[in-house]
Amino acid sequence: MGAIFTPGLTVTEHHIVQKDRRLPIEGDVDVEVGDVVEADQVVARTSLPGKVFPANVANQLGIDPGRLKAYMTKDVGDSVVKDEILAETPGFMGMFKSEAKAIVTGTIESISTVTGMVILQAAPIPVEVDAYINGRVVEVIPGEGCVVQAPAMMVQGIFGLGGEVKGEIANIEGGAHEVLDPAHLKADHAGKIVVGGAYITLKGLKRAVELGVAGIVTGGFDYDDIKELLGYEVGVAITGGEDLGLTLIVTEGFGHIDMAPATFKLLQSKEGRRASINGATQIRAGVIRPEVVITHDDEEASAEKFVPPEPTGISVGDTVRGIRAPWFGKIGTVKSLPVDLMAMESETKVRVLEVAFADGHDAILPRANVESIER
Amino acid sequence: MTARWLTLLFLLALASPAFADSAPSDAANSDDDDSSVIGVGNDSAGDDDDSAAGLEAPPGLMEAAAVAEGSMADVVKVPAPTELTVTAPKHNSGLNLDLSWTPHPDVEAARFTVARAESPDGPWEMRVEDLTPDITTYTDKVAEDPLNKGVRDQYYYRVLALPRGLRAQADEANLTKPADRFAFLDAHANSTPAIAGEPKGVWLNTSVGFLLMALIVLTVGGLMFWFTDRARKGKEVFIRRIPGIDAIEEGIGRATEMGKPVLYVPGIDELQDIQTIASVLILGEVSKKVAEYQSDIIVTCCIPLVREVADEVVKAGYYQAGYPDAYRSTNTRFISSEQFAFCAGTNGIILREKPATNIYLGRFFAESLILAETGFVNKSIQIAGTAEATQLPFFIAACDYTLIGEELFAVSAYLSGDPRLVSSLKASDWIKVFCVASIIVGTLAGSFGMDFVVQLFTAAGH
Amino acid sequence: MSIDPSTIRSVLATDCGSTTTKAVLFELTDDGWRQTYRGEAPTTVEAPFEDVTRGVLNAAMEVQELSGRTLVDGDQIKTPDQGDRDGVDLYISTSSAGGGLQLVVGGVVRSMTAESAMRAALGAGAIVMDTFATNDKRKPHEQIERIRQLRPDMILLAGGINGGTVKHVVAIAEMIAAARPRTRLGGGFNLPIIYGGNSAVRPQIEERLKDLSDLSMVENVRPIMEEENLGPARDKIHDLFMEHVMAQAPGYDKLMDWADVPIMPTPAAVGMIIQTIAKQRNINVVGVDIGGATTDVFSVFDDAFNRTVSANLGMSYSISNVLAEAGLESILRWVPFPIDEKGLRNRIGNKMIRPTTIPETLEELQVEQAIAREALRLAFIQHKEFAVALRGVQKERTIADAFRQSGSGETLVKMLKLDLIVGSGGVLSHAPRRVQSMRMMIDSFAPEGITDIAVDSIFMTPHLGVFSSVHAEAATTVFEKDCLIYLGSCISPAGEINEDKPVMRVQMKLPGGGSMDETLGFGELRLIEASREDELKGTFTPLQKQLDLGAGPGKPVQQVVRGGVCGIALDTRGRPGVQVPMDERRVPTLTRWVEEMGEYP
């Protein structure tokens, strides 16, 4: 099995976070290497080409497309306002004129003398990219964006819905095994990132949307509820663009699973701190996990681009978590790493490791079925 | 149910000997009816000799009648019929009464006359004067108004047995007013006593024939409603795949790829012909599809009026598809009202404009093969459809797809998917199933001498 | 490629997948051409390595250690063979790293030129992201929006036969021009666009697309309605794949330099070996490769090759999509124990977000194999719908066709004519017991008549595909000897079964001298042990007149059948799809089949 996906989720108090801030298409970058930026500061901007509206002007005039240019009153590149005349035929002694009007305000993109089509492009839509986190610009990709780097607390989730939001961390009452239902949510959670629990009910989530909660970080969620929430099933784990009203991050998986103690403790300690979270998940080559980032703004952010060390495999003594039945969600430490393949109950022959689980059990399980918890 | 097989079965059934058998028997029935009509006609002319001969009275009586003829004094009364009964028909609407009597066994009357009165004492009104001696029943209509307004509870009837020559005497006496004439006849003929009858109506006609009819009508209506309802609720109403219809879209696609037009010929018959109507309906769907593909369609017409309608239909198709600007009126063309001039003109279009797809739907005659062969030479995909049985073999041999008979009428429902059209198509299919089943059962039963099925339907017919 | 096959004695082949790079060594031994050693290493296309050759060298090193043959020379693959197990004569490779080759195709009519273009793209091993056509029911501005969203590696544009429509083709080109599409990998490169449509429109196409893209012209994929000419477009896609897509991926310039024949997209190579085997043995073959994200189906029927990619049917990344498309009920009909539905959904969801995990318990394995059945079944349905005869072709008829007017676009995949099914991909190749793979394939493909079933032992079809382009004979030898593992054959009658009557009579010699004569009823699945070497004469008689075993409805078939690792399966569970009762009989029925086949411990 490839090692690409075995790296565990990062759950750490101190981490050098680098964020690529890129425009979807070419544009202008407003910052330079070394600049200190705030999370809400715009670092790059551009304008997306506006929507395109084709109209068959030759047919509207009732002429052969080949002669269209002769009757056009505007040319490629000209800007027009809605209902402005684009083309007209002279008619007969001022009568029987026919004309074609612009259906939208914009510019003329092209005029076709084969199909008779005139393509209008509406006004461009401005796009801005902010810094997302407080930090320092360590690299500028000309025309595209920059890389912002900062020392920060970093917690990666396993699956998320919704895009980037920022807000204050608000912990709910109760422990890591709490079920987040509407009773836990209060009016002053509006605009905040609510953290806690092992599971959020559909009702709880709907209540949070009503209240205007910015984000929710919890242990688990029912796979069924996604369909209920979005109106479609997420068949392939590529998310981030959902219009949910908030950003949801689950740290453990689908079902009712206690949030890992380390994660829970770390987030508990950040009550009231401003966090940047992103639900975008992409489980494919080039994996993207949802994340909670809280920058340590009191520390001096280095202007040097930090080069992360190559990931290492699991070794004896590491803390790991089971990610497949029957050990799902259980945490333990690696006791040994046998070299030989072993047959599991399912008769599948796999590479294994021996784990001493926190509840005192020892077990042998496939290496692919654990993830290391980085600290 | 496959409509194609149904059609075939239907044709087979038509050709079967059992069906042929039933035809002469029908003819025999109608002969009977005719003769009675003729009989009545003859009598009114007053020529009793002819009619008597025609009626083939027993020879003994013939002589007696000959003797009796002559002066009024010669007229000898004949005994009146016996056992007159007046009853309301079983499944009566309340408008009729059935009379039945038995003629005197020894002497035969020349004619029977029926009279009606509202009380046993009269006044009597002659209902019918000249029933021949072999007729012993009569159904009297007491009122014309279906609401039974003014109908009395009771009516009285008498039947007179007219002796030979009496009516001739009445004619001679120039008795034209019915009342006078009846008085004369009544005075010179024997009559049954006045018998009362009550024209009682019933609400429901429970005769077998009527019930069968009602059942068929209700089933047909019910099926229509049921299928329409199902189709509206979005349930799939299965219609078997008809490759020829599916091929229409394929043909349009081919024309699009080749940059050539589609040629559509809606037959050469008048607009009111059912095949032309079906064809024009299909043209609407076809032109919509053509517009969606942003391709061109040429329609050639043999009848000016068809051209006008076709043009409107094509225009509507382009509008519905959302490409009103791509519609060209000049592509719907009137060629000629002359069959072969039209054929030559259309062939010219096939050869010059080289349409990629030719669609011939409607009523065709001798030009069918000429058109289809030209199209074949031009390497067009050809889809034909006609209910003209004589032209089908040519189309089948020369075209890619041929819609046979009824399939032509199914196309517009099939293409549009309109629940109403689809459900009526489906319902009529089931009726065909019923018809074919009846024919098969009737044929079999008839072959083994059981004519109950035929009787059932005869009763339904009445 | 001017390589003389007779001079080759040893070949190293690699396949750079998105997660693993697999290296395989083929050698000319005393026993003829054989696959001798294999090794694998993680693919190194992404950060932090960003050089595909490191993974290739790692995998080659593993082979070197196992075989004792020197393969790696410093930072190079050592060619040619110096003799004495030093170096190899040929180095070849395939690649599907970075999500493979993603294409957008365009044509005039969806079921005609657009479909031909799609066939060319799929045959070249690409994933078709979207197909644009005049009649795709989208308005031009919707099409433009969509093209903008997509970031294909290239665009294949077809449309119109030669001398055919001009305006439709130009309209599509204008739409593409208006969208100004950009490549997936970004950078300063223009998007490659291949034009393979009406040759008369080339000047207009050039005028509209030349400045926006890297435009190349190939022969029309549909020169006349009656014929396809996919070769030139397919070759061009391969060339551009090398020049553009590969050239931009880290390390590929070096890899291309090493390889003695052009690097092929993995699915194109698999298609190639399937075609080669079908041609050499003159049989009809269906091949399937079920991966984590996608399932590829290949078929060769009467020389017509087709490939489809079911982009969202897979066993890990796309597993939830299998659930969404098949529905829970369809999956449940293969699970031989009662299960809580919500729990099953969460389980599948968790496999999606942790795609590399391995089923440890038996129940997990059974659930995973149930899902695999549905993924395969759905992918095969999609394939059947795509692998059809050309549409828009003139037909010649006689009067005898009056009541038998067959429609056009019938599927080419005729199950009764199918001779061999080859399965590959983790869930099939690495199932703990081979008989599990056999049953998965029987259940999902529902073969009819007598069909051989095999699996790819260690997923070396891509390697053999490229190898076959150099040395077809050697490649097929290795394919038969080392790659294919014959599981056995399946005998099943086609047609709707009357459940209350006997279905099939089997009279057959048994291995070891005995014989059997049995009548099977409905819903039975039997396994008769027999190896590939056993040639068993048998007479198989359908006992219901509508059932067909290949000789026509109701007619008996006399044939020699051969077994395999598992044996000969007799299946009377219904066709075209296996019928599983969904009430309380489900678990006992499934358990009976499982026990008969000896599937699970």
Short mmCIF file of C-alpha atoms in Angstrom, two decimals, chain C residues 226-549:
data_model
loop_
_atom_site.label_atom_id
_atom_site.label_comp_id
_atom_site.label_asym_id
_atom_site.label_seq_id
_atom_site.Cartn_x
_atom_site.Cartn_y
_atom_site.Cartn_z
CA GLU C 226 -20.84 4.78 -42.45
CA GLU C 227 -17.29 4.72 -41.17
CA GLU C 228 -15.10 5.79 -38.30
CA ASN C 229 -11.42 6.57 -38.60
CA LEU C 230 -10.23 6.87 -35.03
CA GLY C 231 -6.59 5.96 -35.47
CA PRO C 232 -5.15 9.38 -36.41
CA ALA C 233 -6.98 11.19 -33.61
CA ARG C 234 -5.92 8.52 -31.13
CA ASP C 235 -2.30 8.77 -32.15
CA LYS C 236 -2.41 12.53 -31.95
CA ILE C 237 -3.80 12.35 -28.44
CA HIS C 238 -0.90 10.09 -27.49
CA ASP C 239 1.61 12.47 -29.04
CA LEU C 240 0.15 15.46 -27.27
CA PHE C 241 -0.08 13.50 -24.05
CA MET C 242 3.67 13.06 -24.30
CA GLU C 243 4.45 16.58 -25.46
CA HIS C 244 2.18 18.58 -23.22
CA VAL C 245 0.73 16.73 -20.33
CA MET C 246 3.72 14.60 -19.55
CA ALA C 247 6.21 17.31 -20.25
CA GLN C 248 4.65 19.46 -17.57
CA ALA C 249 4.56 16.76 -14.93
CA PRO C 250 7.67 16.70 -12.77
CA GLY C 251 10.35 14.34 -13.93
CA TYR C 252 8.58 13.12 -17.01
CA ASP C 253 11.05 14.71 -19.40
CA LYS C 254 13.68 12.39 -17.96
CA LEU C 255 11.35 9.40 -18.04
CA MET C 256 10.46 10.02 -21.67
CA ASP C 257 14.11 10.14 -22.43
CA TRP C 258 14.69 6.76 -20.80
CA ALA C 259 11.80 4.97 -22.40
CA ASP C 260 12.50 3.24 -25.70
CA VAL C 261 8.93 3.54 -26.92
CA PRO C 262 6.53 6.38 -26.17
CA ILE C 263 4.97 6.39 -22.71
CA MET C 264 1.37 5.37 -22.93
CA PRO C 265 -1.56 6.30 -20.72
CA THR C 266 -2.20 3.21 -18.61
CA PRO C 267 -5.72 2.47 -19.91
CA ALA C 268 -4.54 2.73 -23.51
CA ALA C 269 -1.97 0.06 -22.77
CA VAL C 270 -4.55 -2.19 -21.13
CA GLY C 271 -6.79 -1.74 -24.16
CA MET C 272 -3.93 -2.68 -26.40
CA ILE C 273 -3.22 -6.03 -24.76
CA ILE C 274 -6.94 -6.87 -24.69
CA GLN C 275 -7.12 -6.16 -28.41
CA THR C 276 -4.00 -8.18 -29.05
CA ILE C 277 -5.28 -11.22 -27.20
CA ALA C 278 -8.67 -11.05 -28.91
CA LYS C 279 -7.02 -10.88 -32.27
CA GLN C 280 -4.46 -13.62 -31.69
CA ARG C 281 -6.96 -16.11 -30.27
CA ASN C 282 -9.86 -14.87 -32.38
CA ILE C 283 -12.24 -14.52 -29.44
CA ASN C 284 -14.54 -11.92 -27.94
CA VAL C 285 -13.17 -10.47 -24.73
CA VAL C 286 -14.40 -8.18 -21.99
CA GLY C 287 -11.81 -6.72 -19.67
CA VAL C 288 -12.42 -4.72 -16.55
CA ASP C 289 -10.13 -2.78 -14.29
CA ILE C 290 -11.71 -1.66 -11.07
CA GLY C 291 -9.70 0.97 -9.28
CA GLY C 292 -10.13 3.26 -6.36
CA ALA C 293 -11.69 6.11 -8.26
CA THR C 294 -12.69 4.73 -11.62
CA THR C 295 -13.66 1.52 -13.34
CA ASP C 296 -12.53 0.90 -16.90
CA VAL C 297 -14.30 -1.59 -19.11
CA PHE C 298 -12.83 -2.80 -22.38
CA SER C 299 -14.48 -5.01 -24.91
CA VAL C 300 -13.59 -6.55 -28.21
CA PHE C 301 -16.50 -8.04 -30.14
CA ASP C 302 -15.88 -9.11 -33.70
CA ASP C 303 -12.83 -6.84 -33.92
CA ALA C 304 -14.73 -3.79 -32.69
CA PHE C 305 -12.85 -2.37 -29.73
CA ASN C 306 -14.53 -0.17 -27.16
CA ARG C 307 -13.46 1.27 -23.88
CA THR C 308 -15.46 3.14 -21.29
CA VAL C 309 -14.42 4.79 -18.09
CA SER C 310 -16.94 5.01 -15.33
CA ALA C 311 -15.29 7.96 -13.70
CA ASN C 312 -17.14 7.76 -10.43
CA LEU C 313 -17.39 4.07 -9.80
CA GLY C 314 -14.53 2.83 -7.68
CA MET C 315 -13.69 1.04 -4.51
CA SER C 316 -12.25 3.79 -2.37
CA TYR C 317 -12.43 7.45 -3.42
CA SER C 318 -15.67 6.86 -5.27
CA ILE C 319 -17.14 4.19 -3.02
CA SER C 320 -19.89 6.45 -1.75
CA ASN C 321 -20.83 7.20 -5.28
CA VAL C 322 -21.40 3.51 -5.93
CA LEU C 323 -23.79 3.59 -3.01
CA ALA C 324 -25.52 6.68 -4.39
CA GLU C 325 -25.87 5.29 -7.88
CA ALA C 326 -26.74 1.69 -7.09
CA GLY C 327 -28.85 2.38 -4.03
CA LEU C 328 -28.55 0.64 -0.69
CA GLU C 329 -31.00 -2.09 -1.67
CA SER C 330 -28.88 -3.20 -4.61
CA ILE C 331 -25.82 -3.49 -2.41
CA LEU C 332 -27.72 -5.26 0.33
CA ARG C 333 -28.73 -8.04 -2.04
CA TRP C 334 -25.14 -9.26 -2.01
CA VAL C 335 -24.55 -9.00 1.74
CA PRO C 336 -24.99 -12.47 3.25
CA PHE C 337 -25.84 -11.31 6.77
CA PRO C 338 -28.37 -8.93 8.30
CA ILE C 339 -27.02 -5.41 8.61
CA ASP C 340 -28.16 -2.07 9.99
CA GLU C 341 -28.64 0.34 7.08
CA LYS C 342 -27.51 3.53 8.73
CA GLY C 343 -24.42 1.77 10.03
CA LEU C 344 -23.66 0.53 6.54
CA ARG C 345 -23.92 4.02 5.12
CA ASN C 346 -21.54 5.43 7.72
CA ARG C 347 -19.16 2.55 7.11
CA ILE C 348 -19.09 3.30 3.39
CA GLY C 349 -18.68 7.02 4.11
CA ASN C 350 -15.69 6.27 6.31
CA LYS C 351 -14.09 4.14 3.63
CA MET C 352 -14.46 7.11 1.27
CA ILE C 353 -12.63 9.48 3.59
CA ARG C 354 -9.98 6.90 4.51
CA PRO C 355 -9.60 5.19 1.16
CA THR C 356 -6.51 3.12 1.84
CA THR C 357 -7.83 1.07 4.71
CA ILE C 358 -8.10 -2.69 4.35
CA PRO C 359 -11.06 -4.84 5.40
CA GLU C 360 -9.85 -6.61 8.49
CA THR C 361 -12.95 -8.48 9.56
CA LEU C 362 -14.88 -10.92 7.42
CA GLU C 363 -18.00 -8.79 7.49
CA GLU C 364 -16.08 -5.79 6.23
CA LEU C 365 -14.70 -7.87 3.39
CA GLN C 366 -18.15 -9.12 2.46
CA VAL C 367 -19.53 -5.60 2.43
CA GLU C 368 -16.67 -4.40 0.29
CA GLN C 369 -17.14 -7.23 -2.19
CA ALA C 370 -20.87 -6.50 -2.30
CA ILE C 371 -20.09 -2.93 -3.27
CA ALA C 372 -17.57 -4.14 -5.84
CA ARG C 373 -20.31 -6.23 -7.51
CA GLU C 374 -22.48 -3.17 -7.90
CA ALA C 375 -19.61 -0.99 -9.14
CA LEU C 376 -18.77 -3.61 -11.76
CA ARG C 377 -22.38 -4.13 -12.72
CA LEU C 378 -23.03 -0.41 -13.20
CA ALA C 379 -19.80 0.09 -15.11
CA PHE C 380 -20.70 -2.79 -17.41
CA ILE C 381 -24.17 -1.35 -18.04
CA GLN C 382 -22.56 1.95 -19.00
CA HIS C 383 -20.21 0.10 -21.28
CA LYS C 384 -23.02 -1.77 -23.02
CA GLU C 385 -24.82 1.49 -23.62
CA PHE C 386 -21.76 3.04 -25.17
CA ALA C 387 -20.44 0.11 -27.20
CA VAL C 388 -22.97 0.34 -29.98
CA ALA C 389 -23.07 0.14 -33.73
CA LEU C 390 -22.74 3.40 -35.67
CA ARG C 391 -25.84 5.51 -35.94
CA GLY C 392 -27.07 7.49 -38.89
CA VAL C 393 -26.23 4.82 -41.45
CA GLN C 394 -28.39 3.93 -44.45
CA LYS C 395 -29.80 0.42 -44.35
CA GLU C 396 -30.72 -1.94 -47.15
CA ARG C 397 -33.90 -3.88 -46.68
CA THR C 398 -35.88 -6.62 -48.33
CA ILE C 399 -39.56 -7.26 -48.02
CA ALA C 400 -38.76 -9.97 -45.47
CA ASP C 401 -37.81 -7.22 -43.04
CA ALA C 402 -41.39 -5.99 -42.84
CA PHE C 403 -41.89 -7.15 -39.28
CA ARG C 404 -38.25 -7.28 -38.24
CA GLN C 405 -36.98 -3.76 -38.70
CA SER C 406 -34.13 -3.71 -36.26
CA GLY C 407 -33.26 -0.31 -34.88
CA SER C 408 -29.84 1.22 -35.13
CA GLY C 409 -27.37 1.69 -32.31
CA GLU C 410 -27.74 -1.80 -30.88
CA THR C 411 -25.12 -2.76 -28.35
CA LEU C 412 -22.19 -4.72 -29.69
CA VAL C 413 -21.80 -6.50 -26.37
CA LYS C 414 -23.62 -9.76 -26.98
CA MET C 415 -23.25 -11.83 -23.85
CA LEU C 416 -23.85 -15.16 -25.58
CA LYS C 417 -20.95 -14.49 -27.93
CA LEU C 418 -18.57 -13.56 -25.15
CA ASP C 419 -15.69 -15.97 -24.66
CA LEU C 420 -13.55 -14.49 -21.93
CA ILE C 421 -13.88 -12.03 -19.08
CA VAL C 422 -10.66 -10.68 -17.60
CA GLY C 423 -10.84 -8.87 -14.28
CA SER C 424 -8.17 -6.75 -12.69
CA GLY C 425 -7.86 -4.18 -9.96
CA GLY C 426 -7.26 -4.67 -6.27
CA VAL C 427 -10.60 -6.03 -5.24
CA LEU C 428 -10.46 -8.73 -7.94
CA SER C 429 -6.73 -9.42 -8.17
CA HIS C 430 -6.11 -9.43 -4.44
CA ALA C 431 -9.25 -11.09 -3.10
CA PRO C 432 -8.16 -13.48 -0.33
CA ARG C 433 -9.75 -16.42 -2.15
CA ARG C 434 -9.84 -16.61 -5.93
CA VAL C 435 -13.34 -17.99 -5.87
CA GLN C 436 -14.50 -14.67 -4.42
CA SER C 437 -13.26 -12.92 -7.56
CA MET C 438 -14.97 -15.52 -9.70
CA ARG C 439 -18.28 -15.00 -7.99
CA MET C 440 -18.00 -11.23 -8.04
CA MET C 441 -17.51 -11.36 -11.79
CA ILE C 442 -20.30 -13.88 -12.38
CA ASP C 443 -22.70 -11.84 -10.26
CA SER C 444 -21.91 -8.50 -11.81
CA PHE C 445 -21.39 -9.42 -15.47
CA ALA C 446 -23.98 -12.21 -15.54
CA PRO C 447 -22.25 -14.10 -18.38
CA GLU C 448 -24.50 -16.15 -20.63
CA GLY C 449 -23.75 -19.43 -22.32
CA ILE C 450 -20.26 -20.76 -21.65
CA THR C 451 -17.75 -18.10 -20.66
CA ASP C 452 -14.19 -18.31 -19.35
CA ILE C 453 -13.30 -16.13 -16.41
CA ALA C 454 -9.82 -14.97 -15.51
CA VAL C 455 -8.09 -12.40 -13.37
CA ASP C 456 -4.93 -10.44 -13.85
CA SER C 457 -2.64 -11.89 -11.20
CA ILE C 458 -0.56 -8.86 -10.30
CA PHE C 459 -1.86 -6.09 -12.52
CA MET C 460 0.66 -6.24 -15.29
CA THR C 461 -1.76 -5.70 -18.16
CA PRO C 462 -0.52 -2.14 -18.72
CA HIS C 463 3.07 -3.32 -18.93
CA LEU C 464 2.12 -6.04 -21.36
CA GLY C 465 0.12 -3.55 -23.39
CA VAL C 466 3.17 -1.42 -24.12
CA PHE C 467 5.25 -4.54 -24.58
CA SER C 468 2.79 -5.82 -27.16
CA SER C 469 3.36 -2.69 -29.23
CA VAL C 470 6.97 -3.87 -29.59
CA HIS C 471 6.70 -7.63 -29.47
CA ALA C 472 3.09 -8.83 -29.66
CA GLU C 473 3.91 -12.50 -29.59
CA ALA C 474 6.05 -12.33 -26.48
CA ALA C 475 3.47 -10.17 -24.78
CA THR C 476 0.65 -12.63 -25.41
CA THR C 477 2.80 -15.51 -24.24
CA VAL C 478 3.46 -13.78 -20.94
CA PHE C 479 -0.16 -12.69 -20.76
CA GLU C 480 -1.36 -16.29 -21.01
CA LYS C 481 1.33 -17.85 -18.85
CA ASP C 482 1.96 -15.40 -16.05
CA CYS C 483 -0.53 -12.62 -16.15
CA LEU C 484 -3.83 -14.42 -16.54
CA ILE C 485 -5.04 -16.72 -13.86
CA TYR C 486 -7.93 -18.73 -15.26
CA LEU C 487 -10.50 -19.06 -12.54
CA GLY C 488 -12.72 -21.34 -14.54
CA SER C 489 -15.76 -21.12 -16.70
CA CYS C 490 -19.34 -20.19 -16.04
CA ILE C 491 -22.23 -21.99 -17.68
CA SER C 492 -25.51 -20.17 -17.50
CA PRO C 493 -28.58 -20.10 -19.74
CA ALA C 494 -29.72 -16.80 -21.20
CA GLY C 495 -33.39 -15.89 -21.12
CA GLU C 496 -36.12 -15.45 -18.58
CA ILE C 497 -36.45 -18.52 -16.39
CA ASN C 498 -39.73 -20.08 -15.32
CA GLU C 499 -38.91 -20.55 -11.65
CA ASP C 500 -41.08 -23.61 -11.12
CA LYS C 501 -39.64 -25.79 -13.85
CA PRO C 502 -36.26 -27.49 -14.25
CA VAL C 503 -33.79 -25.20 -15.96
CA MET C 504 -30.76 -27.01 -17.28
CA ARG C 505 -29.48 -30.55 -17.69
CA VAL C 506 -25.76 -31.04 -17.37
CA GLN C 507 -24.11 -34.22 -18.69
CA MET C 508 -20.42 -33.95 -18.33
CA LYS C 509 -17.25 -35.94 -17.79
CA LEU C 510 -15.61 -35.16 -14.48
CA PRO C 511 -11.90 -34.82 -13.81
CA GLY C 512 -10.52 -38.12 -12.62
CA GLY C 513 -12.78 -40.29 -14.76
CA GLY C 514 -16.25 -39.96 -13.31
CA SER C 515 -19.18 -38.27 -14.95
CA MET C 516 -22.22 -36.33 -13.92
CA ASP C 517 -25.75 -36.14 -15.23
CA GLU C 518 -27.85 -33.72 -13.27
CA THR C 519 -30.83 -31.48 -13.72
CA LEU C 520 -30.69 -28.07 -12.11
CA GLY C 521 -33.67 -26.05 -10.96
CA PHE C 522 -33.96 -22.29 -10.64
CA GLY C 523 -31.72 -20.33 -8.31
CA GLU C 524 -28.82 -22.75 -8.11
CA LEU C 525 -25.13 -22.01 -8.16
CA ARG C 526 -22.79 -25.01 -8.31
CA LEU C 527 -19.07 -25.29 -8.48
CA ILE C 528 -17.45 -28.34 -10.04
CA GLU C 529 -13.78 -28.61 -9.34
CA ALA C 530 -11.72 -28.83 -12.48
CA SER C 531 -8.41 -27.39 -13.51
CA ARG C 532 -7.40 -25.56 -16.64
CA GLU C 533 -5.72 -28.70 -17.94
CA ASP C 534 -8.90 -30.79 -17.66
CA GLU C 535 -10.72 -30.87 -20.95
CA LEU C 536 -14.16 -32.06 -20.05
CA LYS C 537 -16.63 -33.09 -22.72
CA GLY C 538 -20.14 -32.14 -21.86
CA THR C 539 -23.66 -31.73 -23.15
CA PHE C 540 -25.62 -28.88 -21.67
CA THR C 541 -29.31 -28.78 -22.39
CA PRO C 542 -31.63 -25.89 -21.58
CA LEU C 543 -34.87 -27.44 -20.38
CA GLN C 544 -37.10 -24.47 -21.10
CA LYS C 545 -37.64 -23.58 -24.70
CA GLN C 546 -36.81 -19.89 -24.30
CA LEU C 547 -33.46 -20.55 -22.65
CA ASP C 548 -30.29 -20.36 -24.69
CA LEU C 549 -26.84 -21.69 -23.96
#
